[in-house]
Amino acid sequence: PVVLGLFSAMALATCAGLPKPQRVAVSIETAYQNTGIALAVTLSLGSEGRAAAIVPLVYGGYEAVCFGAYAIFAWYIGWTLSPPDESLWVIMYKSYQDQID
């Protein structure tokens, strides 16, 4: 569902005519599932819920890997506000929000 959500949202954002950095942001925001809520619910269900808590934990890890890879790829091809020729470690802590028109 994560990958399908990312690409579906990217297609819709492209059809809406959004600039590339906004397409990336919209696709991540719309595809993200709040696994924290699912984890809280499962843990509140007692021992059965604790056994089921592995599902949101694993899915959250899957999401983190997919979104991380997608964000790095989008940066690499120049679809983010961060310049693609900048070091990955620099863009992790530097803000580029002042480049928004």
mmCIF file of C-alpha atoms in Angstrom:
data_model
loop_
_atom_site.group_PDB
_atom_site.id
_atom_site.type_symbol
_atom_site.label_atom_id
_atom_site.label_comp_id
_atom_site.label_asym_id
_atom_site.label_seq_id
_atom_site.Cartn_x
_atom_site.Cartn_y
_atom_site.Cartn_z
ATOM 1 C CA PRO A 1 0.000 0.000 0.000
ATOM 2 C CA VAL A 2 2.844 2.449 0.683
ATOM 3 C CA VAL A 3 4.377 2.327 -2.781
ATOM 4 C CA LEU A 4 0.981 2.408 -4.480
ATOM 5 C CA GLY A 5 -0.008 5.372 -2.313
ATOM 6 C CA LEU A 6 3.200 7.231 -3.130
ATOM 7 C CA PHE A 7 2.846 6.842 -6.867
ATOM 8 C CA SER A 8 -0.910 7.466 -6.918
ATOM 9 C CA ALA A 9 -0.488 10.683 -4.957
ATOM 10 C CA MET A 10 2.438 11.701 -7.179
ATOM 11 C CA ALA A 11 0.300 11.169 -10.285
ATOM 12 C CA LEU A 12 -2.588 13.201 -8.865
ATOM 13 C CA ALA A 13 -0.251 16.000 -7.728
ATOM 14 C CA THR A 14 1.267 16.062 -11.218
ATOM 15 C CA CYS A 15 -2.195 16.283 -12.790
ATOM 16 C CA ALA A 16 -2.947 19.183 -10.426
ATOM 17 C CA GLY A 17 0.074 21.028 -11.817
ATOM 18 C CA LEU A 18 2.022 21.262 -8.565
ATOM 19 C CA PRO A 19 5.755 22.025 -8.714
ATOM 20 C CA LYS A 20 8.023 18.994 -8.241
ATOM 21 C CA PRO A 21 9.012 19.680 -4.596
ATOM 22 C CA GLN A 22 5.351 20.011 -3.649
ATOM 23 C CA ARG A 23 4.526 16.785 -5.493
ATOM 24 C CA VAL A 24 7.068 14.951 -3.369
ATOM 25 C CA ALA A 25 5.689 16.484 -0.158
ATOM 26 C CA VAL A 26 2.065 15.725 -1.073
ATOM 27 C CA SER A 27 2.854 12.138 -2.021
ATOM 28 C CA ILE A 28 4.653 11.451 1.272
ATOM 29 C CA GLU A 29 1.984 13.177 3.376
ATOM 30 C CA THR A 30 -0.916 11.344 1.748
ATOM 31 C CA ALA A 31 0.718 7.899 1.715
ATOM 32 C CA TYR A 32 1.872 8.000 5.348
ATOM 33 C CA GLN A 33 -0.135 5.816 7.723
ATOM 34 C CA ASN A 34 0.000 6.700 11.405
ATOM 35 C CA THR A 35 1.276 3.460 12.885
ATOM 36 C CA GLY A 36 1.523 5.079 16.327
ATOM 37 C CA ILE A 37 -2.259 5.070 16.642
ATOM 38 C CA ALA A 38 -2.439 1.425 15.579
ATOM 39 C CA LEU A 39 0.252 0.531 18.090
ATOM 40 C CA ALA A 40 -1.549 2.375 20.905
ATOM 41 C CA VAL A 41 -4.800 0.574 20.115
ATOM 42 C CA THR A 42 -3.185 -2.862 20.010
ATOM 43 C CA LEU A 43 -1.347 -2.283 23.273
ATOM 44 C CA SER A 44 -4.569 -1.202 24.970
ATOM 45 C CA LEU A 45 -6.194 -4.566 24.172
ATOM 46 C CA GLY A 46 -4.276 -6.548 26.784
ATOM 47 C CA SER A 47 -2.196 -9.652 26.109
ATOM 48 C CA GLU A 48 -3.807 -10.348 22.719
ATOM 49 C CA GLY A 49 -3.095 -6.795 21.683
ATOM 50 C CA ARG A 50 0.524 -7.026 22.768
ATOM 51 C CA ALA A 51 0.916 -10.067 20.547
ATOM 52 C CA ALA A 52 -0.620 -8.155 17.624
ATOM 53 C CA ALA A 53 1.586 -5.099 18.215
ATOM 54 C CA ILE A 54 4.190 -6.585 15.894
ATOM 55 C CA VAL A 55 2.028 -5.710 12.876
ATOM 56 C CA PRO A 56 2.163 -1.899 13.245
ATOM 57 C CA LEU A 57 5.819 -2.116 14.263
ATOM 58 C CA VAL A 58 6.805 -4.050 11.149
ATOM 59 C CA TYR A 59 4.624 -1.897 8.910
ATOM 60 C CA GLY A 60 6.119 1.261 10.430
ATOM 61 C CA GLY A 61 9.604 -0.026 9.636
ATOM 62 C CA TYR A 62 8.516 -0.824 6.087
ATOM 63 C CA GLU A 63 7.133 2.703 5.740
ATOM 64 C CA ALA A 64 10.345 4.247 7.049
ATOM 65 C CA VAL A 65 12.442 2.361 4.507
ATOM 66 C CA CYS A 66 10.091 3.145 1.593
ATOM 67 C CA PHE A 67 9.712 6.844 2.443
ATOM 68 C CA GLY A 68 13.425 7.233 3.103
ATOM 69 C CA ALA A 69 14.362 5.651 -0.217
ATOM 70 C CA TYR A 70 11.712 7.708 -2.040
ATOM 71 C CA ALA A 71 12.877 10.977 -0.440
ATOM 72 C CA ILE A 72 16.539 10.294 -1.216
ATOM 73 C CA PHE A 73 15.683 9.353 -4.806
ATOM 74 C CA ALA A 74 13.567 12.525 -5.211
ATOM 75 C CA TRP A 75 16.478 14.594 -3.897
ATOM 76 C CA TYR A 76 18.943 12.780 -6.161
ATOM 77 C CA ILE A 77 16.931 13.543 -9.318
ATOM 78 C CA GLY A 78 16.434 17.189 -8.296
ATOM 79 C CA TRP A 79 12.751 17.102 -7.316
ATOM 80 C CA THR A 80 13.245 18.650 -3.863
ATOM 81 C CA LEU A 81 14.269 22.091 -2.651
ATOM 82 C CA SER A 82 17.641 20.676 -1.592
ATOM 83 C CA PRO A 83 20.260 20.947 -4.348
ATOM 84 C CA PRO A 84 21.205 17.512 -5.731
ATOM 85 C CA ASP A 85 24.906 18.433 -5.826
ATOM 86 C CA GLU A 86 24.941 19.065 -2.055
ATOM 87 C CA SER A 87 26.104 16.320 0.308
ATOM 88 C CA LEU A 88 23.388 14.095 1.761
ATOM 89 C CA TRP A 89 24.653 14.842 5.270
ATOM 90 C CA VAL A 90 24.390 18.601 4.675
ATOM 91 C CA ILE A 91 20.817 18.475 3.399
ATOM 92 C CA MET A 92 19.777 16.415 6.427
ATOM 93 C CA TYR A 93 20.278 19.362 8.770
ATOM 94 C CA LYS A 94 20.102 22.456 6.545
ATOM 95 C CA SER A 95 16.772 24.140 5.762
ATOM 96 C CA TYR A 96 15.920 25.067 2.186
ATOM 97 C CA GLN A 97 12.430 26.398 2.910
ATOM 98 C CA ASP A 98 13.468 29.946 2.036
ATOM 99 C CA GLN A 99 13.617 28.852 -1.627
ATOM 100 C CA ILE A 100 9.850 28.532 -1.846
ATOM 101 C CA ASP A 101 8.345 31.071 -4.225
#
